[in-house]
Coordinates of C-alpha atoms in Angstrom, one line a residue:
M1 CA 0.0 0.0 0.0
L2 CA 2.8 2.4 0.9
E3 CA 4.5 1.6 -2.5
K4 CA 1.2 2.5 -4.3
Q5 CA 1.1 5.8 -2.4
F6 CA 4.7 6.6 -3.4
Y7 CA 3.9 5.9 -7.1
D8 CA 0.8 8.0 -6.8
Q9 CA 2.9 11.0 -5.7
M10 CA 5.6 10.4 -8.3
F11 CA 3.3 10.1 -11.3
A12 CA 1.3 13.1 -10.2
H13 CA 4.4 15.3 -10.5
S14 CA 6.5 13.7 -13.3
F15 CA 5.0 14.7 -16.6
N16 CA 3.6 17.8 -18.4
I17 CA 1.0 15.7 -20.3
P18 CA -1.9 13.6 -19.0
I19 CA -1.0 9.9 -18.7
T20 CA -2.8 6.7 -17.6
V21 CA -1.0 4.2 -15.3
E22 CA -2.0 0.6 -15.1
Y23 CA -0.7 -0.9 -11.9
W24 CA 0.4 -4.5 -11.2
D25 CA -2.9 -5.2 -9.5
H26 CA -4.7 -4.2 -12.7
T27 CA -6.1 -0.9 -11.3
Q28 CA -5.8 2.2 -13.4
K29 CA -5.5 5.8 -12.6
T30 CA -5.2 8.9 -14.8
Y31 CA -2.8 11.8 -13.9
G32 CA -2.9 15.3 -15.3
A33 CA -5.7 17.2 -17.0
G34 CA -7.1 16.1 -20.3
T35 CA -7.4 12.8 -22.2
P36 CA -4.3 10.7 -22.1
S37 CA -2.9 9.1 -25.2
L38 CA -0.1 7.2 -23.3
T39 CA -0.4 4.4 -20.8
I40 CA 2.4 3.2 -18.5
H41 CA 2.0 -0.4 -17.6
M42 CA 3.6 -1.2 -14.2
K43 CA 3.8 -5.0 -14.2
Q44 CA 5.9 -5.1 -11.1
A45 CA 6.4 -2.7 -8.2
I46 CA 9.9 -1.2 -8.1
P47 CA 10.9 -0.6 -4.4
A48 CA 10.7 3.0 -3.5
K49 CA 14.2 3.0 -2.0
E50 CA 15.7 2.0 -5.4
L51 CA 13.9 4.8 -7.1
L52 CA 15.0 7.3 -4.4
K53 CA 18.6 6.0 -4.7
N54 CA 18.9 6.4 -8.4
A55 CA 15.7 6.7 -10.5
S56 CA 17.3 6.5 -13.9
L57 CA 19.0 3.2 -13.0
A58 CA 16.0 1.6 -11.3
L59 CA 13.6 2.6 -14.1
G60 CA 16.0 1.7 -16.9
E61 CA 16.6 -1.8 -15.5
A62 CA 12.9 -2.3 -14.9
Y63 CA 12.2 -1.5 -18.5
M64 CA 14.9 -3.9 -19.7
R65 CA 13.3 -6.7 -17.6
G66 CA 9.9 -5.9 -19.0
D67 CA 8.5 -4.8 -15.7
I68 CA 7.5 -1.5 -17.3
D69 CA 6.0 -0.8 -20.7
V70 CA 4.6 2.2 -22.5
T71 CA 1.8 2.0 -25.1
G72 CA -0.2 4.5 -27.1
G73 CA 0.8 7.8 -28.6
G74 CA 2.6 8.0 -31.9
Q75 CA 5.4 6.1 -33.5
F76 CA 7.8 6.5 -30.5
P77 CA 5.7 6.3 -27.3
L78 CA 8.6 5.9 -25.0
Q79 CA 10.3 9.0 -26.5
E80 CA 7.0 10.9 -26.1
L81 CA 6.8 10.0 -22.5
L82 CA 10.4 10.7 -21.6
T83 CA 10.2 14.1 -23.4
A84 CA 7.3 15.0 -21.2
A85 CA 9.3 13.9 -18.2
Y86 CA 12.4 15.9 -19.1
E87 CA 10.3 19.0 -19.8
S88 CA 8.5 18.6 -16.5
A89 CA 11.9 18.3 -14.7
G90 CA 13.4 21.3 -16.5
S91 CA 14.0 23.4 -13.4
F92 CA 15.6 20.6 -11.5
M93 CA 17.8 19.6 -14.5
R94 CA 19.1 23.2 -14.8
N95 CA 20.4 23.2 -11.2
K96 CA 24.1 23.6 -11.6
K97 CA 24.7 22.9 -8.0
L98 CA 24.2 19.2 -8.9
M99 CA 27.6 19.3 -10.7
R100 CA 29.5 18.7 -7.5
F101 CA 27.7 15.3 -7.1
I102 CA 29.1 14.0 -10.4
P103 CA 31.2 10.9 -9.4
K104 CA 34.8 10.7 -10.6
Q105 CA 35.6 7.9 -13.1
S106 CA 38.8 6.3 -14.2
H107 CA 40.0 7.3 -17.7
T108 CA 43.4 5.8 -18.0
E109 CA 44.4 4.8 -21.5
K110 CA 43.8 1.1 -20.6
K111 CA 40.3 1.9 -19.1
S112 CA 39.3 4.2 -22.0
K113 CA 40.2 1.4 -24.5
A114 CA 38.1 -1.1 -22.5
D115 CA 35.1 1.4 -22.3
I116 CA 35.2 2.1 -26.0
Q117 CA 35.5 -1.6 -27.0
A118 CA 32.6 -2.5 -24.7
H119 CA 30.3 -0.3 -26.8
Y120 CA 31.7 -0.2 -30.3
D121 CA 33.0 -3.8 -30.6
L122 CA 29.5 -5.3 -30.3
G123 CA 30.2 -6.2 -34.0
N124 CA 30.1 -4.3 -37.3
D125 CA 27.1 -6.6 -38.3
F126 CA 25.1 -5.2 -35.4
Y127 CA 25.6 -1.6 -36.3
K128 CA 25.1 -2.3 -40.0
L129 CA 21.5 -3.4 -39.2
W130 CA 20.4 0.1 -38.0
L131 CA 22.9 2.7 -39.1
D132 CA 22.7 4.1 -42.6
D133 CA 24.8 3.1 -45.6
T134 CA 27.7 5.4 -44.6
M135 CA 28.0 3.6 -41.2
T136 CA 28.0 7.0 -39.4
Y137 CA 27.2 6.8 -35.7
S138 CA 26.8 10.5 -34.9
C139 CA 24.3 13.3 -35.5
A140 CA 23.2 13.8 -39.1
Y141 CA 22.5 17.1 -40.8
F142 CA 19.1 17.3 -42.3
D143 CA 17.9 19.6 -45.1
D144 CA 14.4 18.9 -44.0
W145 CA 12.6 16.7 -41.5
D146 CA 11.8 14.0 -44.0
Q147 CA 15.2 13.7 -45.6
D148 CA 16.7 10.2 -46.0
L149 CA 19.2 9.4 -43.3
T150 CA 22.1 8.4 -45.6
A151 CA 21.7 11.8 -47.5
A152 CA 21.6 13.6 -44.1
Q153 CA 24.8 11.9 -43.0
Q154 CA 26.5 12.8 -46.2
N155 CA 25.3 16.4 -45.6
K156 CA 26.9 16.3 -42.2
V157 CA 30.3 15.1 -43.5
T158 CA 30.2 17.8 -46.2
H159 CA 29.2 20.5 -43.7
I160 CA 32.0 19.6 -41.4
L161 CA 34.7 19.5 -44.1
R162 CA 33.5 22.8 -45.7
K163 CA 33.8 24.5 -42.4
L164 CA 37.5 23.7 -42.3
D165 CA 38.0 25.2 -45.8
P166 CA 40.5 22.4 -46.6
Q167 CA 43.3 22.9 -49.2
P168 CA 44.6 19.9 -51.1
G169 CA 47.7 18.0 -50.0
R170 CA 47.5 19.1 -46.4
R171 CA 47.5 16.8 -43.3
F172 CA 44.1 15.9 -41.7
L173 CA 43.5 14.0 -38.5
D174 CA 40.2 12.5 -37.4
I175 CA 40.2 11.7 -33.6
G176 CA 37.7 8.9 -33.0
C177 CA 37.2 8.1 -36.7
G178 CA 34.4 5.6 -36.3
W179 CA 33.8 3.6 -39.5
G180 CA 35.8 6.1 -41.6
T181 CA 33.3 8.0 -43.8
L182 CA 34.5 11.4 -42.7
M183 CA 38.2 10.8 -43.1
L184 CA 37.8 8.9 -46.4
T185 CA 35.7 11.7 -47.8
A186 CA 38.5 14.1 -46.8
A187 CA 41.0 11.9 -48.7
M188 CA 38.9 11.2 -51.8
R189 CA 37.0 14.5 -52.3
Y190 CA 39.4 17.1 -50.8
H191 CA 42.7 15.2 -51.6
L192 CA 44.0 15.5 -48.1
D193 CA 46.6 13.3 -46.5
V194 CA 44.5 11.7 -43.8
T195 CA 45.0 9.8 -40.5
G196 CA 42.1 8.3 -38.4
I197 CA 42.5 7.0 -34.9
T198 CA 40.2 4.7 -32.9
L199 CA 40.3 2.4 -29.9
S200 CA 37.7 0.0 -31.5
K201 CA 39.3 -3.1 -33.1
E202 CA 36.1 -3.6 -35.1
Q203 CA 36.2 -0.1 -36.5
Y204 CA 40.0 -0.3 -37.1
D205 CA 39.6 -3.5 -39.2
F206 CA 36.6 -2.0 -41.1
V207 CA 38.4 1.3 -42.0
N208 CA 41.5 -0.6 -43.1
A209 CA 39.5 -2.7 -45.4
R210 CA 37.8 0.4 -46.9
I211 CA 41.2 2.0 -47.5
Q212 CA 42.5 -1.1 -49.2
K213 CA 39.4 -1.4 -51.4
L214 CA 39.7 2.3 -52.4
G215 CA 43.4 1.9 -53.2
I216 CA 44.4 5.0 -51.3
E217 CA 47.0 3.6 -48.9
D218 CA 49.5 6.3 -50.0
H219 CA 47.4 9.1 -48.4
A220 CA 45.1 7.4 -45.9
R221 CA 45.8 5.4 -42.8
V222 CA 44.0 4.3 -39.6
L223 CA 45.7 3.7 -36.3
L224 CA 44.5 1.7 -33.3
V225 CA 45.8 4.2 -30.7
D226 CA 44.7 6.5 -27.9
Y227 CA 44.7 10.2 -28.8
R228 CA 47.1 10.8 -25.8
E229 CA 49.7 8.5 -27.5
L230 CA 49.7 10.2 -30.9
T231 CA 53.0 12.0 -31.5
D232 CA 53.2 12.6 -35.3
G233 CA 51.7 16.0 -35.5
P234 CA 51.2 18.7 -36.4
Y235 CA 48.1 18.4 -38.6
D236 CA 46.6 21.3 -40.6
Y237 CA 43.1 20.1 -39.9
I238 CA 41.6 18.1 -37.1
T239 CA 38.1 16.7 -36.6
S240 CA 36.8 14.9 -33.6
I241 CA 33.1 13.8 -33.9
G242 CA 31.3 12.3 -30.9
M243 CA 34.5 11.8 -29.1
F244 CA 34.9 14.1 -26.1
E245 CA 31.8 12.5 -24.4
H246 CA 34.1 9.5 -23.8
V247 CA 37.2 11.2 -22.3
G248 CA 35.7 11.9 -18.9
K249 CA 35.4 15.2 -16.9
E250 CA 38.9 14.7 -15.5
N251 CA 40.5 14.5 -19.0
L252 CA 38.6 17.3 -20.8
E253 CA 41.3 19.8 -20.1
L254 CA 44.0 17.4 -21.4
Y255 CA 41.9 16.5 -24.5
F256 CA 41.6 20.1 -25.7
K257 CA 45.3 20.7 -24.9
D258 CA 46.2 17.6 -27.0
V259 CA 44.1 19.0 -29.9
T260 CA 46.2 22.2 -29.6
K261 CA 49.5 20.2 -29.5
L262 CA 48.5 18.2 -32.6
L263 CA 47.2 21.2 -34.6
A264 CA 49.6 23.2 -36.8
A265 CA 50.0 26.9 -36.2
G266 CA 47.2 28.6 -38.2
G267 CA 45.3 25.2 -38.4
S268 CA 41.6 24.6 -37.9
A269 CA 39.7 22.0 -35.9
L270 CA 36.1 21.0 -35.9
I271 CA 35.0 19.4 -32.6
H272 CA 31.5 18.0 -32.6
G273 CA 29.9 16.5 -29.5
I274 CA 27.0 16.2 -27.1
T275 CA 26.9 19.1 -24.7
R276 CA 24.6 20.3 -22.0
Q277 CA 23.9 24.0 -22.0
Q278 CA 22.7 23.6 -18.4
G279 CA 26.0 22.1 -17.2
G280 CA 27.8 18.8 -17.2
A281 CA 26.1 15.5 -16.2
T282 CA 26.4 11.7 -16.0
N283 CA 23.7 9.1 -16.1
A284 CA 24.0 6.0 -14.0
W285 CA 22.0 3.7 -16.3
L286 CA 23.9 4.9 -19.4
N287 CA 27.3 4.5 -17.7
K288 CA 26.4 1.0 -16.6
Y289 CA 24.8 -0.4 -19.7
I290 CA 25.6 1.8 -22.8
F291 CA 28.6 4.1 -22.4
P292 CA 31.0 3.1 -19.6
G293 CA 32.9 6.1 -18.4
G294 CA 30.7 8.6 -20.3
Y295 CA 30.3 12.2 -19.3
I296 CA 28.4 15.0 -21.1
P297 CA 30.3 18.3 -20.6
G298 CA 28.6 21.6 -20.0
L299 CA 28.8 24.3 -22.8
S300 CA 30.6 26.8 -20.6
E301 CA 32.9 24.0 -19.3
N302 CA 34.0 23.2 -22.9
I303 CA 34.5 26.8 -23.8
D304 CA 36.7 27.4 -20.8
H305 CA 38.8 24.4 -21.8
I306 CA 39.1 25.6 -25.4
I307 CA 40.2 29.0 -24.3
D308 CA 42.6 27.7 -21.7
A309 CA 44.2 25.3 -24.3
G310 CA 45.1 28.4 -26.4
L311 CA 42.5 27.8 -29.2
Q312 CA 40.4 30.5 -30.7
I313 CA 36.6 29.9 -31.2
S314 CA 35.6 30.8 -34.8
D315 CA 32.1 29.4 -34.8
L316 CA 29.6 27.5 -32.7
E317 CA 26.5 25.7 -34.2
P318 CA 23.9 23.8 -32.1
L319 CA 22.3 20.8 -33.9
R320 CA 19.9 19.5 -31.2
R321 CA 16.9 18.9 -33.4
H322 CA 19.1 17.2 -36.0
Y323 CA 20.2 14.6 -33.4
Q324 CA 16.6 14.0 -32.3
R325 CA 15.7 13.2 -35.9
T326 CA 18.8 11.0 -36.3
L327 CA 17.9 8.9 -33.3
E328 CA 14.4 8.5 -34.5
H329 CA 15.7 7.1 -37.8
W330 CA 18.1 4.8 -35.8
D331 CA 15.3 3.5 -33.5
E332 CA 13.0 2.9 -36.5
N333 CA 15.8 0.9 -38.2
F334 CA 16.6 -0.9 -35.0
N335 CA 13.0 -2.1 -34.5
A336 CA 12.8 -3.2 -38.1
H337 CA 15.5 -5.7 -37.2
R338 CA 14.3 -6.3 -33.6
N339 CA 13.7 -10.1 -34.0
T340 CA 17.2 -10.6 -35.5
I341 CA 18.8 -8.6 -32.8
Q342 CA 16.9 -10.3 -30.0
K343 CA 17.8 -13.8 -31.3
K344 CA 21.5 -12.9 -31.2
F345 CA 21.7 -10.7 -28.1
G346 CA 18.6 -11.6 -26.0
Y347 CA 15.4 -9.9 -24.7
E348 CA 17.0 -7.5 -22.2
F349 CA 19.7 -6.3 -24.5
T350 CA 17.1 -5.5 -27.2
R351 CA 14.9 -3.5 -24.8
M352 CA 18.0 -1.8 -23.4
W353 CA 19.0 -0.5 -26.8
D354 CA 15.5 0.5 -27.7
I355 CA 15.1 2.6 -24.5
Y356 CA 18.6 4.1 -25.0
L357 CA 17.7 5.3 -28.5
Q358 CA 14.3 6.7 -27.6
A359 CA 15.5 8.2 -24.3
A360 CA 18.4 10.0 -26.2
A361 CA 15.9 11.3 -28.7
A362 CA 13.7 12.6 -25.9
S363 CA 16.6 14.2 -24.2
F364 CA 17.5 16.2 -27.4
E365 CA 13.8 17.0 -28.2
S366 CA 13.3 18.4 -24.7
G367 CA 16.5 20.4 -24.7
N368 CA 18.0 18.4 -21.8
I369 CA 21.1 17.9 -23.9
D370 CA 22.4 19.4 -27.1
V371 CA 25.0 18.7 -29.7
I372 CA 27.3 21.5 -30.8
Q373 CA 30.0 22.0 -33.4
Y374 CA 32.9 24.0 -32.2
L375 CA 35.1 25.4 -35.0
V376 CA 38.4 26.5 -33.5
T377 CA 41.7 27.7 -34.8
K378 CA 45.2 27.9 -33.5
A379 CA 47.4 31.1 -33.4
P380 CA 48.6 32.9 -35.4
S381 CA 45.1 34.3 -36.0
G382 CA 45.5 34.7 -39.7
T383 CA 44.2 31.2 -40.4
G384 CA 43.0 31.9 -43.9
L385 CA 39.3 31.1 -43.0
P386 CA 37.0 33.5 -45.0
L387 CA 35.5 36.5 -43.3
T388 CA 31.9 35.3 -43.5
R389 CA 30.1 31.9 -43.3
D390 CA 29.2 32.1 -47.0
Y391 CA 32.0 29.8 -48.0
I392 CA 30.4 26.9 -46.0
Y393 CA 27.2 27.0 -48.1
D394 CA 28.5 28.1 -51.5

């Protein structure tokens, strides 16, 4: 009975839309004003002490087990529900005093390699099922809401490279190169001498095979190495897409200083990553099941590190709604292959990835997190970048 009272209070203050809750004893109750389109099915009670200790971990694990389900609404009911939860919790999420409670995490080179491989070495065949044809696992750049995902990912690569205004024959480094589309486009279309680095053996093998197939070994290479170990700079251009979220709060300062060290005088770097405008944060469920060691930096935190590292900010561009749409494509693709994935990885794994993709989409939709491109340059200030942004779009 006490558990029911706790849930009653929790659901009464958790969402900015009306919802129906069906409890484990088959009773139903509606919360909020209006007619609900979403129903939360509580098949088992989660102990209140677990929710109070860490709500994201307790609720995430309950969803993985199938103790919670969400039905109704549109194509992405879980995303719809979580967006309402994030928006309802906006004032709490913007409390920067919570920063001091972020736990410290190990980010040695050995630990970073293990963390990356735990996520990215699930197998190239797994990612091929739900990524697009370019095998790009980061925010796309959409011309319009209904654009094809592959076209939007190609847009993103072009948009990033155009921002650098690359000149043929110069050296290009991609820190955290993924499956290689960005670095290989830089080599093939812009005729740059490119190096990509990754800690994922699966990605390393995949990119190596692509280089061999394209026959560009003379000006493209991939290294299985930590960015902290790289010593063959300087590079005229550096990109790092979806990377700094993995380095940890303790290493952000070092990460940006290493970018400075590797960047040639007058060179340009495009750093693209998930950022919170409200301040840095971790998530216990994500850290345990999806991104071990992950940390989302705050916007002002990143800017301070960029300036302290001796870099000059040339341009900032938020792409929050683009990442929401990217994740919706991924989740749709994922669920199109749900039976195949479940046969290989199991029931809980499949629900785990579904909630990860929909929760991330909800977080971007609500403004709880953002993704920002930081275009930075290294002194001397005469970098050769044009005076206006027109060159990016010409």
